[in-house]
């Protein structure tokens, strides 16, 4: 997950530039089929954090604190839901990163400055405190190698 759209009705909670998430043509409104503020129950039901269960696969979240489109708190909420359900998750928080593009998260050194990572594990329901980290392709590849069971040919 790179943008973690949770809590659709709270998309405009962060002041500043960016799209109007309350607009009837916003991605959230199009997802639920109505302007999200006019059908709050449907919008709340679209929150993926509500559906985290013991059947969910490991999840890697990368979220920029400078994201003007999807508030950083939404990535935090999805990670917290994974933690509360004892699911394996990795949450990278990038203070200087915005909404994208994806390769900025992976390749631009300036975007990675001050990045932290938190982890949770389904084994023993363990979590880590945030620590400085360097997100990038090696971290993504290591995550996939660890959590994807690829059958030998």
C-alpha positions as MATLAB code, in Angstrom:
seq = 'XXXXXXXXXXXXXXXXXXXXXXXXXXXXXXXXXXXXXXXXXXXXXXXXXXXXXXXXXXXXXXXXXXXXXXXXXXXXXXXXXXXXXXXXXXXXXXXXXXXXXXXXXXXXXXXXXXXXXXXXXXXXXXXXXXXXXXXXXXXXXXXXXXXXXXXXX';
ca = [
       0.000    0.000    0.000;
       1.383    3.397   -0.911;
      -1.456    5.800   -0.162;
      -3.552    4.018    2.438;
      -6.961    5.622    1.750;
      -8.721    5.005    5.035;
     -11.410    7.072    6.729;
     -12.736    8.525    3.488;
     -14.805   11.168    5.240;
     -11.648   12.633    6.830;
      -9.721   13.250    3.589;
     -10.023   17.022    3.883;
      -8.904   17.061    7.520;
      -5.437   18.251    6.551;
      -5.404   21.888    5.462;
      -3.370   22.899    2.441;
      -3.174   22.222   -1.265;
      -4.544   19.077   -2.777;
      -7.785   17.690   -4.070;
     -11.159   18.161   -2.450;
     -11.969   14.692   -1.159;
     -15.551   15.749   -0.412;
     -16.212   16.470   -4.092;
     -18.786   14.123   -5.702;
     -16.153   13.312   -8.368;
     -13.335   12.550   -5.908;
     -11.876    9.026   -6.025;
     -13.499    8.250   -2.667;
     -16.944    9.385   -3.831;
     -16.614    7.425   -7.060;
     -15.590    4.349   -5.050;
     -18.695    4.395   -2.849;
     -21.076    5.720   -5.513;
     -22.084    8.989   -3.831;
     -20.576   12.182   -2.439;
     -18.880   10.859    0.690;
     -20.259   13.497    3.049;
     -23.815   12.724    1.897;
     -23.457    8.981    2.525;
     -21.140    8.790    5.498;
     -22.113    5.207    6.384;
     -21.155    3.930    2.917;
     -17.923    5.924    3.084;
     -17.069    4.507    6.517;
     -17.801    1.001    5.228;
     -15.120    1.510    2.538;
     -12.385    1.923    5.169;
      -9.985   -1.024    4.733;
      -8.854   -0.705    8.360;
     -12.278   -2.014    9.424;
     -11.694   -5.284    7.601;
      -8.251   -6.254    8.886;
      -8.473   -9.824   10.146;
      -6.306  -12.780   11.066;
      -6.503  -13.884    7.433;
      -4.737  -10.819    6.024;
      -1.343  -11.213    4.379;
       1.651   -9.109    5.431;
       1.407   -5.485    4.367;
       4.045   -2.862    3.609;
       2.925    0.760    3.883;
       4.994    3.700    2.642;
       3.476    7.085    3.402;
       4.815   10.594    2.966;
       4.206   13.060    5.794;
       4.072   15.807    3.152;
       1.299   14.075    1.200;
      -1.177   16.805    0.241;
      -3.735   14.319   -1.118;
      -3.987   11.564    1.486;
      -3.284   12.600    5.074;
      -0.385   10.718    6.695;
      -2.694    9.792    9.556;
      -4.560    7.468    7.205;
      -1.453    5.330    6.697;
      -0.955    5.337   10.462;
      -4.556    4.163   10.975;
      -4.119    1.222    8.629;
      -0.881    0.215   10.362;
      -2.582    0.497   13.784;
      -5.377   -1.781   12.564;
      -2.776   -4.343   11.502;
      -1.082   -4.073   14.932;
      -4.386   -4.388   16.812;
      -5.156   -7.567   14.864;
      -1.647   -9.011   15.380;
      -0.891   -8.925   11.660;
       2.536   -8.592   10.083;
       3.075   -5.092    8.738;
       5.868   -2.656    7.954;
       5.168    1.078    8.045;
       7.648    3.511    6.512;
       6.996    7.159    7.290;
       8.841    9.605    5.030;
       8.768   13.184    6.371;
       9.810   14.816    3.086;
       7.794   12.650    0.694;
       4.538   13.720   -0.879;
       1.912   11.641   -2.657;
       4.262   10.235   -5.251;
       5.530    9.256   -7.715;
       6.521    5.846   -6.366;
      10.113    6.041   -7.538;
      10.651    9.143   -5.354;
      10.086    6.922   -2.317;
      12.539    4.371   -3.625;
      15.255    6.314   -5.378;
      15.560    9.947   -4.275;
      17.884   10.323   -1.296;
      16.371   13.682   -0.281;
      12.893   12.127   -0.079;
      14.186    9.437    2.286;
      15.861   11.822    4.773;
      14.503   11.270    8.268;
      12.426    8.243    7.264;
      11.383    5.864   10.023;
      10.063    2.326   10.060;
       7.765    0.535   12.495;
       6.995   -3.155   12.296;
       4.454   -5.554   13.679;
       4.556   -9.325   13.608;
       1.771  -11.863   13.699;
       4.145  -14.179   15.585;
       3.657  -13.271   19.222;
       1.868  -10.045   18.281;
       5.131   -8.067   18.568;
       5.621   -4.450   17.531;
       8.662   -2.220   17.260;
       9.128    1.413   18.097;
       9.833    3.730   15.156;
      13.495    3.796   14.175;
      15.436    5.575   11.461;
      15.412    3.639    8.217;
      16.246    3.907    4.552;
      13.314    2.760    2.440;
      14.132    1.708   -1.087;
      13.997   -1.141   -3.539;
      16.210   -3.373   -1.358;
      13.713   -3.030    1.522;
      10.779   -3.824   -0.770;
      12.554   -6.835   -2.278;
      13.517   -8.132    1.183;
       9.889   -7.749    2.340;
       8.589   -9.643   -0.689;
      11.186  -12.407   -0.387;
      10.326  -12.828    3.283;
       6.559  -12.872    2.881;
       5.830  -14.358   -0.537;
       5.850  -18.101   -0.798;
       7.023  -18.752   -4.314;
       6.812  -22.386   -5.336;
       9.983  -23.805   -6.881;
       9.843  -24.613  -10.581;
];
